[in-house]
Structures are given as C-alpha cells and as structure tokens.
C-alpha cells in the first residue's frame, strides 16, 4: 500500500468515528430530554460524513 491509500483509509476511519460519536452524543441528549434534539446543522454534518465514508469504501 502506498501513503496516499493509507491517508485515505485513515480519513475514512476518522470520519466514521466522528459519525458514531455525533450519533451517540445526540441520542444521549434526546434520551435525557425526551425530545427531538437533532439540529439541521447536525443533519448536514452527518450526511456529509456519510457521503465521504461511502466514497472511500
């Protein structure tokens, strides 16, 4: 494997970790407040990282 492939794989892993952390964070807030806490900014960020994750698979 070359360096650019390793960098892409690292970015892919980091973006997936970010998505998981964001999901857990907002799910925890939602369960604590029993409301819908998802902001449009969070939804946009989640979609962006999901797209970038699929790009590297």
XYZ file of C-alpha atoms in Angstrom:
57
model
C 0.000 0.000 0.000
C 1.161 3.477 -0.689
C 0.999 6.543 1.509
C -1.965 8.138 -0.266
C -4.014 4.961 0.168
C -3.117 4.863 3.862
C -4.108 8.516 4.240
C -7.480 7.883 2.570
C -8.104 4.887 4.798
C -7.193 6.925 7.886
C -9.565 9.719 6.822
C -12.287 7.160 6.196
C -11.875 5.664 9.654
C -11.775 9.096 11.277
C -14.956 10.190 9.512
C -16.763 7.009 10.573
C -15.638 7.519 14.169
C -16.877 11.115 14.020
C -20.293 9.986 12.754
C -20.571 7.420 15.545
C -19.571 9.937 18.221
C -22.054 12.501 16.903
C -24.808 9.891 16.790
C -24.160 8.720 20.348
C -23.960 12.311 21.603
C -27.281 13.358 20.086
C -29.003 10.106 21.059
C -27.921 10.661 24.665
C -29.239 14.216 24.654
C -32.500 13.031 23.113
C -32.963 10.323 25.725
C -32.222 12.758 28.546
C -34.638 15.405 27.304
C -37.110 13.006 25.649
C -37.321 15.367 22.715
C -36.058 15.769 19.192
C -32.655 17.458 19.545
C -31.325 16.909 16.044
C -30.438 20.245 14.551
C -30.284 20.891 10.832
C -26.558 21.592 11.215
C -26.039 18.176 12.773
C -28.054 16.524 9.990
C -25.968 18.295 7.324
C -22.718 17.253 9.005
C -23.924 13.671 9.358
C -24.881 13.459 5.664
C -21.549 14.970 4.596
C -19.527 12.444 6.576
C -21.724 9.556 5.451
C -21.084 10.573 1.826
C -17.346 10.846 2.399
C -17.337 7.467 4.152
C -19.070 5.799 1.225
C -16.605 7.434 -1.165
C -13.679 5.550 0.379
C -15.341 2.146 0.715
